[in-house]
Coordinates of N, CA and C and ligand atoms in Angstrom, one line a residue:
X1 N 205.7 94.3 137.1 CA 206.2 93.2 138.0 C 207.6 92.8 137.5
X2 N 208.9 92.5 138.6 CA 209.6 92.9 137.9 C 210.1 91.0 137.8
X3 N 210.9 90.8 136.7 CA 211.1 89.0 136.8 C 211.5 88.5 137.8
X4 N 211.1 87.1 138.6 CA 211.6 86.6 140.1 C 213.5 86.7 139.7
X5 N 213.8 86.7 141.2 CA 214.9 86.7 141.1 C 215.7 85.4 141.4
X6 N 216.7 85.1 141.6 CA 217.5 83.3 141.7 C 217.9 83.1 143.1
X7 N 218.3 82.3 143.0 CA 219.1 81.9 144.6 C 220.2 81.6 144.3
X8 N 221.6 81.5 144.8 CA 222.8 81.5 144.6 C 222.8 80.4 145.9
X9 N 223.1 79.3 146.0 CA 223.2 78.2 147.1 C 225.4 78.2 146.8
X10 N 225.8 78.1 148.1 CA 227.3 78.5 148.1 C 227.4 77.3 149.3
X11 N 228.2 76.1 149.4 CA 228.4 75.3 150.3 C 230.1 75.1 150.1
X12 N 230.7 74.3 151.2 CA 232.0 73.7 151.4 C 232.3 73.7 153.1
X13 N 232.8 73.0 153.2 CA 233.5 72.5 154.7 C 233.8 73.7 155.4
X14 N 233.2 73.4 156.8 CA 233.8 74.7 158.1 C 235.0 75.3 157.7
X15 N 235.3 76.4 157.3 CA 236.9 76.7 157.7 C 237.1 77.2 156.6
X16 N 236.3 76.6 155.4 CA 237.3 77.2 153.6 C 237.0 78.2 153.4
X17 N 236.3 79.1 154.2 CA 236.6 80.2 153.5 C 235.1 81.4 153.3
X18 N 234.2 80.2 153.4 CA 232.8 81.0 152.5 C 232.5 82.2 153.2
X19 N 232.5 82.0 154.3 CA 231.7 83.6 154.8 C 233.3 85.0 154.2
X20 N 234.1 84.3 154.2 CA 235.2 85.7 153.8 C 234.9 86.1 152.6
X21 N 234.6 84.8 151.6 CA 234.6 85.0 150.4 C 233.4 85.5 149.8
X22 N 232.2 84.9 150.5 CA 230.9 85.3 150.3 C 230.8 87.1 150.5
X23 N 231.0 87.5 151.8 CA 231.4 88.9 152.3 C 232.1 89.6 150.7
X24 N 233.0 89.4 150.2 CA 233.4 90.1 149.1 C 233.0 90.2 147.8
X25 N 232.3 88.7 147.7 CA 230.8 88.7 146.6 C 230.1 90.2 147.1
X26 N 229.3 90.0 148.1 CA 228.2 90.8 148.2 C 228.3 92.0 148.1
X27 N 229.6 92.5 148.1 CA 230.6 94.0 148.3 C 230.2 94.2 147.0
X28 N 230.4 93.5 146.0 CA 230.5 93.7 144.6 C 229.2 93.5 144.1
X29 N 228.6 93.2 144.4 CA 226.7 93.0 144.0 C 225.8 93.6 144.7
X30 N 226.0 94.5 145.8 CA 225.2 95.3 146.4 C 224.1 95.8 145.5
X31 N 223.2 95.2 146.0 CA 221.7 96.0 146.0 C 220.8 94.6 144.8
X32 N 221.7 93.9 144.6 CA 221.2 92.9 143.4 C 221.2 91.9 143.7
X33 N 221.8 91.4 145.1 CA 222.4 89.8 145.6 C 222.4 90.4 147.2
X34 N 221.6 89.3 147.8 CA 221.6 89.5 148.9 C 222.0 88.1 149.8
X35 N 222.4 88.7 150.8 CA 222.7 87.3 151.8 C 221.9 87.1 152.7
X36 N 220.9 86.0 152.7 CA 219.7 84.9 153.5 C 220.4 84.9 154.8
X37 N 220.1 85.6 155.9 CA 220.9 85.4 157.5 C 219.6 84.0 158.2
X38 N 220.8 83.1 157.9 CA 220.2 82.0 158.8 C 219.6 82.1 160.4
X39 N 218.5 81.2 160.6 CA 218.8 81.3 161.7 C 219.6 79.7 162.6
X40 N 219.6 80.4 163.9 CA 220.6 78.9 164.3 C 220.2 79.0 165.6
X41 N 220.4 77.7 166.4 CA 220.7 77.6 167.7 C 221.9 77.7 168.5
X42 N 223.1 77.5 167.7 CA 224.6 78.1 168.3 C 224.5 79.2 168.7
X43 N 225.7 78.9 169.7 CA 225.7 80.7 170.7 C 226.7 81.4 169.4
X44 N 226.6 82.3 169.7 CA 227.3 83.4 169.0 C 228.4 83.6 169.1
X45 N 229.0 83.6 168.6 CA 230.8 83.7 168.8 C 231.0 85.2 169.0
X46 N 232.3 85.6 169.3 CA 232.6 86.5 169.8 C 232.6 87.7 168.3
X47 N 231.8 88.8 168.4 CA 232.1 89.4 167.5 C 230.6 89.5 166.5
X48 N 230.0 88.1 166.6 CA 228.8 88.2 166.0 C 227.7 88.7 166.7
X49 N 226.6 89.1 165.5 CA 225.7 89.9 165.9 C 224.3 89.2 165.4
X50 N 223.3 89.5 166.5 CA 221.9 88.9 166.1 C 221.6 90.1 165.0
X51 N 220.7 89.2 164.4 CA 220.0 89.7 163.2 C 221.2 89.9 161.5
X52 N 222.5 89.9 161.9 CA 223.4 90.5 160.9 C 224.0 89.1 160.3
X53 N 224.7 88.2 161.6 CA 225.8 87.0 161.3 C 224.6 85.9 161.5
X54 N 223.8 85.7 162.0 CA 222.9 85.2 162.1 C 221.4 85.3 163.0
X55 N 220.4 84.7 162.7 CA 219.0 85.0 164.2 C 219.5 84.0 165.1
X56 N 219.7 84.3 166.2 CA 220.4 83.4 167.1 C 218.8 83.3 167.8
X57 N 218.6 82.1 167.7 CA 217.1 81.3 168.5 C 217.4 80.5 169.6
X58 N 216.6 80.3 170.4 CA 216.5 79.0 171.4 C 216.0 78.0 171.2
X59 N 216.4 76.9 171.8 CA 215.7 75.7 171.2 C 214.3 75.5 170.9
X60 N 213.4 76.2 171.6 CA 212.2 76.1 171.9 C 211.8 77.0 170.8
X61 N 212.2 78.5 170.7 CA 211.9 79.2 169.9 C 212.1 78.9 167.9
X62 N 212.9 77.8 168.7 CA 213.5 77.2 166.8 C 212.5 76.2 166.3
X63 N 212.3 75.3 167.2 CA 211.6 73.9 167.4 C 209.7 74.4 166.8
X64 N 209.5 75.8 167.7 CA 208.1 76.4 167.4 C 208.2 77.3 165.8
X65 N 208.9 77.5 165.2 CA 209.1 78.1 163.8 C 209.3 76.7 162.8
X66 N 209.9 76.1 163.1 CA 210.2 74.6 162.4 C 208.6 74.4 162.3
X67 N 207.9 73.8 163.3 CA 206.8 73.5 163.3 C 205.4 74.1 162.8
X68 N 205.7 75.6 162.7 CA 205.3 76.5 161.6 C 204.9 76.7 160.8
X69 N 206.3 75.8 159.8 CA 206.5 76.1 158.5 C 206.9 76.9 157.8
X70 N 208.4 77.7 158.8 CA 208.9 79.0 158.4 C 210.6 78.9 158.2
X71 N 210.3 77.7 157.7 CA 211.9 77.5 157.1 C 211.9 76.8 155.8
X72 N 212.3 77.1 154.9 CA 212.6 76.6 153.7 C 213.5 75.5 153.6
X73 N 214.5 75.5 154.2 CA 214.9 73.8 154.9 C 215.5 74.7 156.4
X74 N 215.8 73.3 157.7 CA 216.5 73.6 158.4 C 217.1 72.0 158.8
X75 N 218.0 71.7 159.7 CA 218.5 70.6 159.6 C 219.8 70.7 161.2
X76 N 219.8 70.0 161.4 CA 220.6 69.6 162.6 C 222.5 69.6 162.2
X77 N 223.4 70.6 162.1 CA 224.3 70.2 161.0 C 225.5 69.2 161.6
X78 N 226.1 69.8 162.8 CA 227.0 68.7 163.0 C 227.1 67.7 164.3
X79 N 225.5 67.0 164.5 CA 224.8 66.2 165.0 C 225.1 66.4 166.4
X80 N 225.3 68.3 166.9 CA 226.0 68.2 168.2 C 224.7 68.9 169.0
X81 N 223.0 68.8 168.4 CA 222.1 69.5 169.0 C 222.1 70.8 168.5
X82 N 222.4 71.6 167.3 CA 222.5 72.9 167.3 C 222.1 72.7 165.5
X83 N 221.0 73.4 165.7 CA 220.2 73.6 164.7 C 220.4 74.8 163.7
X84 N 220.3 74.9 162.8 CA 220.7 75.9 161.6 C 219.1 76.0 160.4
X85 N 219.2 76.9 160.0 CA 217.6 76.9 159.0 C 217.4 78.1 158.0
X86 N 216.8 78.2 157.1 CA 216.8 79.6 156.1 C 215.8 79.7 156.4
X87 N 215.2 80.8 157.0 CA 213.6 81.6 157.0 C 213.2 81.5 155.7
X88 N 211.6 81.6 155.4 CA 211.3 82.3 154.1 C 211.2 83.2 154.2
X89 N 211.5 83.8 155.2 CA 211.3 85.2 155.4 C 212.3 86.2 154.4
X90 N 213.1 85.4 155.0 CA 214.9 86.0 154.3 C 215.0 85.4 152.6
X91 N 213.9 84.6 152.2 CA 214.1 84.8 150.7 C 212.8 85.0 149.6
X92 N 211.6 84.5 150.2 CA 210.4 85.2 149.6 C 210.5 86.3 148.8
X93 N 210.2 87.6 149.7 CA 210.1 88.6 149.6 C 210.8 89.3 148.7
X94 N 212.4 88.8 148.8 CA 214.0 89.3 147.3 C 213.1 88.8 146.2
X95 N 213.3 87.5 146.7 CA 213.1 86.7 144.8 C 211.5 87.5 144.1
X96 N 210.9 88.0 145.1 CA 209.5 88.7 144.4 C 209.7 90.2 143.9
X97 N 210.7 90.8 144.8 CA 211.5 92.2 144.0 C 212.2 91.5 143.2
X98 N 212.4 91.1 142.6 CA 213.8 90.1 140.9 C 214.9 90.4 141.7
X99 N 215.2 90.5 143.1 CA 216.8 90.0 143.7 C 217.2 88.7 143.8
X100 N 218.4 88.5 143.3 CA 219.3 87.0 143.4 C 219.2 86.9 145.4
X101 N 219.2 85.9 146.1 CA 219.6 85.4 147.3 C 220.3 84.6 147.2
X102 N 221.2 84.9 148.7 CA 222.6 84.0 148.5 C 222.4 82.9 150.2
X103 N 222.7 81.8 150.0 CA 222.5 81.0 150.8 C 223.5 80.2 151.0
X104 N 224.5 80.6 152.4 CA 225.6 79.8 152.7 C 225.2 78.4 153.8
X105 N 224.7 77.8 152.8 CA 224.4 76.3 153.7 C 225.2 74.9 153.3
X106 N 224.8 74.5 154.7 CA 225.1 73.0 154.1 C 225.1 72.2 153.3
X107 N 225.6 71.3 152.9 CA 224.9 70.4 151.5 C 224.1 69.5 151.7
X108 N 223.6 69.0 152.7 CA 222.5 68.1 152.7 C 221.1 69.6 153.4
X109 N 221.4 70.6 153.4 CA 220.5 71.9 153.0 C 220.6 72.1 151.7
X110 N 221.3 72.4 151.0 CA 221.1 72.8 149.5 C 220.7 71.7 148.5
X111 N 220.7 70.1 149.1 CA 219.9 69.6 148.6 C 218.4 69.5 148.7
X112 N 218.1 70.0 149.9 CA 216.1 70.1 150.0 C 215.5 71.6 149.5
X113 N 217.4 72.7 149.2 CA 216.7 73.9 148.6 C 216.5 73.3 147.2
X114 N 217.2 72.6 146.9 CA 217.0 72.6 145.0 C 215.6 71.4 145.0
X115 N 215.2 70.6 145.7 CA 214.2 70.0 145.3 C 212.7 71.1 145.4
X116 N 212.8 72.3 146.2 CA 211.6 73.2 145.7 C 212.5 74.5 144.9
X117 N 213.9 74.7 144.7 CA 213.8 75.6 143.5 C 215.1 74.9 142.4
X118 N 215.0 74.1 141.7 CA 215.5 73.6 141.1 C 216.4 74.1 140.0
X119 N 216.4 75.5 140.1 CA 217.1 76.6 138.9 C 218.3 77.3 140.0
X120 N 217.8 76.6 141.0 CA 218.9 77.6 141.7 C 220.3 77.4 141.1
X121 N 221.5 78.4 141.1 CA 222.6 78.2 140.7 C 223.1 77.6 142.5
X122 N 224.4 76.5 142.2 CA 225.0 75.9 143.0 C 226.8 76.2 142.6
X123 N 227.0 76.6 144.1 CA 228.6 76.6 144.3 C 229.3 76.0 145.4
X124 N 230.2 75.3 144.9 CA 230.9 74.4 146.2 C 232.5 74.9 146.3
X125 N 232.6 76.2 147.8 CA 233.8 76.1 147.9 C 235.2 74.6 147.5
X126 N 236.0 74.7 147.6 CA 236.7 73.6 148.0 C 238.2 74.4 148.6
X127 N 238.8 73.5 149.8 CA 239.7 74.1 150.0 C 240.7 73.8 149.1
X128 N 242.2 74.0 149.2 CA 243.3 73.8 148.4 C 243.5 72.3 148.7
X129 N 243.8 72.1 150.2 CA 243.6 70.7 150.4 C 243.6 70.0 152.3
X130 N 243.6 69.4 152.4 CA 242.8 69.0 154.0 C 243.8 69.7 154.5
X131 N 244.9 69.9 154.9 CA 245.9 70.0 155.4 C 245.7 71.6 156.0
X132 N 245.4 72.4 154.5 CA 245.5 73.9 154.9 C 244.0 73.7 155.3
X133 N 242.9 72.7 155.2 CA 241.3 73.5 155.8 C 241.7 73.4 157.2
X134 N 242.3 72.3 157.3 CA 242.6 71.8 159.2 C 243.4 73.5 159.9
X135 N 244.5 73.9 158.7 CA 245.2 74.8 159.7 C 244.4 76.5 159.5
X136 N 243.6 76.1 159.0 CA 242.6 77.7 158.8 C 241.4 77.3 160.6
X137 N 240.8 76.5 160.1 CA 239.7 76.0 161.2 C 240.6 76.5 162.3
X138 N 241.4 75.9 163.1 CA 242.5 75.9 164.0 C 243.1 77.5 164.1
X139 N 243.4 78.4 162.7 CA 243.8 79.6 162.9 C 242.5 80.5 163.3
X140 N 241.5 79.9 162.8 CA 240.0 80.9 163.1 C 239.9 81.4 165.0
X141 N 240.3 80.0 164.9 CA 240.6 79.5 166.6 C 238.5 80.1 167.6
X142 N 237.9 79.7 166.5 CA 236.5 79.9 167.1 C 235.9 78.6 167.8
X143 N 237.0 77.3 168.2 CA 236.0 76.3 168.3 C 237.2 75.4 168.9
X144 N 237.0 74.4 169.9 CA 237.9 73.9 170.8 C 238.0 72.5 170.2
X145 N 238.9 71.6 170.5 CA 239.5 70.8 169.6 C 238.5 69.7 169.4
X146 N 237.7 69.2 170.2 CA 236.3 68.3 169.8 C 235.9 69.1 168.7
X147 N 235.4 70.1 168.7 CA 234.4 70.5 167.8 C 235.1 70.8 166.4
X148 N 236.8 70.7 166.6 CA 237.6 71.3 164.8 C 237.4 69.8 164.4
X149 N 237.7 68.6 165.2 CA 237.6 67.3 164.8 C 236.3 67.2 164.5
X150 N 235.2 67.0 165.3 CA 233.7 66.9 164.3 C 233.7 67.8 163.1
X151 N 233.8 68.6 162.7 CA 234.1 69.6 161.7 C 234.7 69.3 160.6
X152 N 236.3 68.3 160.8 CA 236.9 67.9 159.8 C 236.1 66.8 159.2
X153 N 235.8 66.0 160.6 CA 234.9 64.5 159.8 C 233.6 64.8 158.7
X154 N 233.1 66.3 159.3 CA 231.9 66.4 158.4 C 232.2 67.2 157.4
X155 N 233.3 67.4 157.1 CA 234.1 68.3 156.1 C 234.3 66.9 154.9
X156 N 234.8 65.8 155.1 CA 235.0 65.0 154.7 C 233.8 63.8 153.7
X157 N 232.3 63.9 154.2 CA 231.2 63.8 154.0 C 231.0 64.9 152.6
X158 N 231.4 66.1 153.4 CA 230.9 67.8 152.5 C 231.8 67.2 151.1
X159 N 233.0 67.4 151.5 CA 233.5 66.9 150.1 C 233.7 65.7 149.2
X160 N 232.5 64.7 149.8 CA 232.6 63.5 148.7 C 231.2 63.9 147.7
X161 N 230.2 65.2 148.7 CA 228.9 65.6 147.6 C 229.4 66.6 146.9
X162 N 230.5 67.2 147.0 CA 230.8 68.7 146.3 C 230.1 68.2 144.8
X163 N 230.1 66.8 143.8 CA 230.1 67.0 142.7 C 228.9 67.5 142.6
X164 N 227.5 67.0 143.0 CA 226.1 67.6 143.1 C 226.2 68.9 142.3
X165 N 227.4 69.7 142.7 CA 227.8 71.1 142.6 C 227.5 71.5 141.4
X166 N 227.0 72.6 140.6 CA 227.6 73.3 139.0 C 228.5 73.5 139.2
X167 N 228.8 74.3 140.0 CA 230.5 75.2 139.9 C 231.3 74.7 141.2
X168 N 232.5 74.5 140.8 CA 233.6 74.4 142.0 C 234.3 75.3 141.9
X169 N 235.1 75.9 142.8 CA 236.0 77.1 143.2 C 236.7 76.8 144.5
X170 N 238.0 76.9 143.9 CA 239.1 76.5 145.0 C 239.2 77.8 145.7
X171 N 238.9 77.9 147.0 CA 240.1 79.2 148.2 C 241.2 78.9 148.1
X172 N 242.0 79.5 147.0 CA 242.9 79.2 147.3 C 243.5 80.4 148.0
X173 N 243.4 81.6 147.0 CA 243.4 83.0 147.6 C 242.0 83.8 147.5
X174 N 241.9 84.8 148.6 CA 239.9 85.3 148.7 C 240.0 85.6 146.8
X175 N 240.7 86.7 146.7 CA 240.9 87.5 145.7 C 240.5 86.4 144.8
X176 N 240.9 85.7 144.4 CA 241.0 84.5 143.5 C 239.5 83.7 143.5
X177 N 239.3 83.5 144.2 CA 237.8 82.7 144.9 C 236.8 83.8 144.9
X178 N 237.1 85.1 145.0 CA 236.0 86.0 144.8 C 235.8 86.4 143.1
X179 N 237.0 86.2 142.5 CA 236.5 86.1 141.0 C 235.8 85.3 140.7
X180 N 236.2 84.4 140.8 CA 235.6 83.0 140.3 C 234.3 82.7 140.2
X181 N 233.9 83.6 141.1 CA 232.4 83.3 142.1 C 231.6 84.5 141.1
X182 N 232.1 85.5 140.9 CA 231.9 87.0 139.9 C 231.8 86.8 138.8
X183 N 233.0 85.9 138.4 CA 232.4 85.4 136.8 C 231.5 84.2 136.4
X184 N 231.1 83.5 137.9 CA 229.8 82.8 137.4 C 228.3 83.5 137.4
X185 N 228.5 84.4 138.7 CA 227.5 85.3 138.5 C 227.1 86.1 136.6
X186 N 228.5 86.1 136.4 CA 228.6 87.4 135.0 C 227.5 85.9 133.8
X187 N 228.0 84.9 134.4 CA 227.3 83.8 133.1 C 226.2 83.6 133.5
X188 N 225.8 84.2 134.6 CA 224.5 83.7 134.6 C 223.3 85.2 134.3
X189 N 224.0 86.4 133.6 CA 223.8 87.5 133.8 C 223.3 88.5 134.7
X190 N 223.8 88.0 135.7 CA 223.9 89.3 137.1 C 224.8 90.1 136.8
X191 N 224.9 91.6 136.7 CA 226.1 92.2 136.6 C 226.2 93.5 137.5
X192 N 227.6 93.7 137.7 CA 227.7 94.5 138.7 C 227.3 95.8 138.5
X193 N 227.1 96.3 139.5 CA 226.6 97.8 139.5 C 227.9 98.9 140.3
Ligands
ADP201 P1 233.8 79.3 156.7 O1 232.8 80.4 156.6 O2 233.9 78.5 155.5 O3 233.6 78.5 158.0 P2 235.7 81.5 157.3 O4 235.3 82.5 156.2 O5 235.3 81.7 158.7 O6 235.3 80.0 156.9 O7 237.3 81.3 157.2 C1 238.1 80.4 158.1 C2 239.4 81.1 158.4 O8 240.2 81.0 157.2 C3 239.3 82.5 158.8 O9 240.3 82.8 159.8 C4 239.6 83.3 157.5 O10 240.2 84.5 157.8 C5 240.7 82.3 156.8 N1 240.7 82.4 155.3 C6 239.6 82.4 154.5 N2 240.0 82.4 153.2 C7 241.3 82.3 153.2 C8 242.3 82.2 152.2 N3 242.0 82.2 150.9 N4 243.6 82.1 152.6 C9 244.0 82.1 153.9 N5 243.1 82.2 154.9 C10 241.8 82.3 154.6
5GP202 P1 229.0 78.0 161.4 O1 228.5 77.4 162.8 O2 230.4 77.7 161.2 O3 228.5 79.4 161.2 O4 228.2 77.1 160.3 C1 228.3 75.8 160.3 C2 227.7 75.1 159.0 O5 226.3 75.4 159.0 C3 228.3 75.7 157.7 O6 228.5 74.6 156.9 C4 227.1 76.5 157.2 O7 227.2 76.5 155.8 C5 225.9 75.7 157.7 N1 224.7 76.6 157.7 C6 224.6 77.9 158.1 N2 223.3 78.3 158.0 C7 222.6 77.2 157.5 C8 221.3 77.1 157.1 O8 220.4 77.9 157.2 N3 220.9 75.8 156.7 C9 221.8 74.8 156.6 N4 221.3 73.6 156.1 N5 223.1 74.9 156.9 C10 223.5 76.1 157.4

């Protein structure tokens, strides 16, 4: 049996960065660290794919899995009706082969993951500073100006819990933010293959 494996919990505000930065984590840890595909009730943006960027559900189909008991947390994120959640599906199974899972959630999510796995390691992007998260969100150009403003306000909540955090890591550049992220991995002895 081989030893359980950890969870890597990675949070920070719409726009800083994580899925770019997470993406070049997992480049570098292949086969050791895997990434937890949430599911969600948002429509899919242009470019994303069911099953890969996320399980894209319907309400009804989310609401009947909630009620289940097949989410390890899920939660309502930016109070606009559109539901987000981590299967156990997507981390059971790793942690029982000794793989690390990586979970880009929320922070009032990675608060109900650590109250059932308490060892998880925690990382809180942060941007450089509001100024540049506003002009990335806006450059992403995935979301129309109501939704970059709900985004910033809940961005602003995100970073008064960052301390919760172990580790902080500025985007400032990926490169830079993908070390950072590599050498906490290296302290916690995951190492690359
Ligand atoms: P999140 O997953 O946190 O919502 P994304 O990874 O989608 O954020 O990044 C938001 C936007 O910012 C994207 O257009 C991405 O290409 C860009 N971006 C990410 N990291 C950096 C960086 N260090 N410098 C400049 N732009 C960045
Ligand atoms: P987006 O719509 O930009 O893909 O994600 C919006 C927010 O939802 C991000 O802060 C992201 O971390 C969070 N999120 C994505 N999946 C989950 C999840 O499974 N659980 C929780 N709690 N938050 C999630």
């Amino acid at each position: 049996m081989p030893s359980p494996g950890k969870l890597l919990v990675v949070s920070g505000p719409s726009g800083v960065g994580k899925s770019t930065v997470v993406r070049k984590v997992l480049e570098r840890y292949r086969g050791q660290l895997r990434l937890s595909i949430s599911a969600t009730t948002r429509q899919p943006r242009p470019g994303e794919q069911d099953g890969v960027d996320y399980h894209f559900l319907s309400d009804s189909d989310f609401l009947q899995r909630q009620a289940a008991g097949e989410f390890l947390e899920c939660i309502e994120v930016f109070s606009q009706g559109h539901w987000y959640g981590t299967p156990w599906s997507e981390v059971r199974p790793f942690l029982a082969e000794g793989k690390w899972v990586l979970l880009e959630i929320d922070v009032d999510g990675a608060q109900h993951v650590l109250d059932s796995f308490p060892r998880a390691v925690t990382v809180f992007i942060q941007p450089a500073s509001l100024s540049e998260l506003e002009r990335r969100l806006r450059a992403r150009g995935t979301e129309g100006q109501e939704a970059i403003e709900r985004r910033l306000s809940v961005a602003k909540h995100e970073l008064a819990l960052a301390e919760r955090y172990q580790y902080q890591v500025v985007n400032d550049t990926v490169a830079k933010a993908t070390e950072d992220i590599c050498r906490i991995l290296q302290d916690q002895d995951l190492t690359e293959k």
